Amino acid sequence: MVDFVCRYTRCRLHACSMSITAMLDIAYKYVRYCLQLCSALFTHTSAILYTYAS
């Protein structure tokens, strides 16, 4: 019985850590995508402003 509980707990912890890792990975990709989008927009806007200013 104790062995089963230990194995079950270890399995749950592993699943939990896996899902946390997956969530962090998704969050990282999302943030990176947003940053790329923002930098692209910023570059684009700067180019437009520079064109109008000159």
XYZ file of N, CA and C in Angstrom:
162
model
N 0.835 -1.211 0.000
C 0.000 0.000 0.000
C 0.867 1.258 0.000
N 1.878 1.292 0.867
C 2.773 2.449 0.944
C 3.514 2.626 -0.377
N 3.937 1.485 -0.956
C 4.645 1.522 -2.235
C 3.763 2.133 -3.319
N 2.495 1.761 -3.317
C 1.540 2.290 -4.295
C 1.379 3.802 -4.131
N 1.251 4.241 -2.875
C 1.088 5.671 -2.589
C 2.318 6.443 -3.046
N 3.498 5.899 -2.761
C 4.748 6.547 -3.178
C 4.829 6.654 -4.691
N 4.492 5.559 -5.356
C 4.555 5.536 -6.812
C 3.545 6.521 -7.411
N 2.341 6.539 -6.829
C 1.283 7.445 -7.287
C 1.704 8.901 -7.090
N 2.266 9.205 -5.919
C 2.711 10.569 -5.614
C 3.811 10.999 -6.566
N 4.757 10.093 -6.811
C 5.862 10.401 -7.717
C 5.337 10.659 -9.129
N 4.363 9.855 -9.528
C 3.749 10.012 -10.847
C 3.042 11.360 -10.951
N 2.299 11.712 -9.905
C 1.587 12.991 -9.888
C 2.564 14.161 -9.940
N 3.636 14.067 -9.166
C 4.633 15.137 -9.139
C 5.287 15.300 -10.500
N 5.562 14.165 -11.138
C 6.184 14.196 -12.463
C 5.245 14.861 -13.470
N 3.976 14.469 -13.427
C 2.970 15.047 -14.325
C 2.829 16.545 -14.070
N 2.854 16.920 -12.799
C 2.730 18.322 -12.418
C 3.915 19.124 -12.938
N 5.114 18.611 -12.740
C 6.308 19.324 -13.199
C 6.334 19.407 -14.719
N 5.842 18.361 -15.381
C 5.784 18.366 -16.839
C 4.831 19.451 -17.333
N 3.662 19.567 -16.685
C 2.679 20.565 -17.114
C 3.180 21.980 -16.831
N 3.895 22.159 -15.715
C 4.470 23.473 -15.405
C 5.512 23.840 -16.459
N 6.353 22.866 -16.815
C 7.373 23.088 -17.843
C 6.715 23.456 -19.169
N 5.653 22.737 -19.516
C 4.929 23.012 -20.759
C 4.324 24.411 -20.743
N 3.735 24.790 -19.611
C 3.139 26.118 -19.482
C 4.192 27.210 -19.596
N 5.343 26.993 -18.964
C 6.423 27.973 -19.041
C 6.934 28.094 -20.470
N 7.017 26.953 -21.155
C 7.474 26.940 -22.541
C 6.523 27.737 -23.425
N 5.224 27.529 -23.231
C 4.203 28.258 -23.999
C 4.272 29.750 -23.683
N 4.401 30.075 -22.400
C 4.492 31.475 -21.986
C 5.719 32.138 -22.599
N 6.844 31.413 -22.599
C 8.088 31.944 -23.166
C 7.930 32.223 -24.655
N 7.318 31.263 -25.369
C 7.101 31.438 -26.808
C 6.173 32.616 -27.079
N 5.132 32.749 -26.247
C 4.162 33.834 -26.398
C 4.827 35.188 -26.182
N 5.631 35.288 -25.117
C 6.330 36.539 -24.808
C 7.310 36.877 -25.920
N 8.036 35.869 -26.394
C 9.006 36.091 -27.465
C 8.300 36.567 -28.734
N 7.150 35.965 -29.032
C 6.361 36.358 -30.194
C 5.895 37.803 -30.065
N 5.408 38.170 -28.878
C 4.952 39.539 -28.629
C 6.095 40.536 -28.770
N 7.258 40.167 -28.250
C 8.419 41.052 -28.346
C 8.840 41.244 -29.798
N 8.802 40.166 -30.568
C 9.138 40.262 -31.991
C 8.147 41.165 -32.706
N 6.869 40.999 -32.358
C 5.813 41.807 -32.953
C 6.002 43.279 -32.602
N 6.279 43.533 -31.311
C 6.482 44.907 -30.851
C 7.688 45.542 -31.520
N 8.785 44.811 -31.611
C 9.990 45.367 -32.225
C 9.768 45.613 -33.711
N 9.010 44.727 -34.356
C 8.696 44.915 -35.772
C 7.833 46.158 -35.963
N 6.826 46.311 -35.107
C 5.956 47.484 -35.174
C 6.733 48.762 -34.894
N 7.618 48.692 -33.901
C 8.425 49.847 -33.535
C 9.338 50.259 -34.689
N 9.988 49.272 -35.297
C 10.872 49.534 -36.439
C 10.076 50.134 -37.591
N 8.907 49.553 -37.844
C 8.037 50.014 -38.920
C 7.584 51.454 -38.664
N 7.138 51.725 -37.455
C 6.681 53.064 -37.078
C 7.820 54.068 -37.159
N 8.987 53.671 -36.685
C 10.158 54.549 -36.743
C 10.508 54.888 -38.182
N 10.435 53.900 -39.054
C 10.738 54.108 -40.468
C 9.746 55.085 -41.087
N 8.465 54.931 -40.743
C 7.427 55.830 -41.265
C 7.654 57.255 -40.752
N 7.901 57.381 -39.452
C 8.139 58.700 -38.861
C 9.380 59.349 -39.460
N 10.405 58.553 -39.660
C 11.649 59.072 -40.229
C 11.418 59.559 -41.660
N 10.606 58.793 -42.398
C 10.299 59.161 -43.784
C 9.526 60.475 -43.828
N 8.542 60.622 -42.939
C 7.753 61.854 -42.892
C 8.568 63.037 -42.380
N 9.461 62.772 -41.441
C 10.244 63.847 -40.828
C 11.271 64.418 -41.799
N 11.822 63.547 -42.637
C 12.893 64.027 -43.529
C 12.354 64.649 -44.807
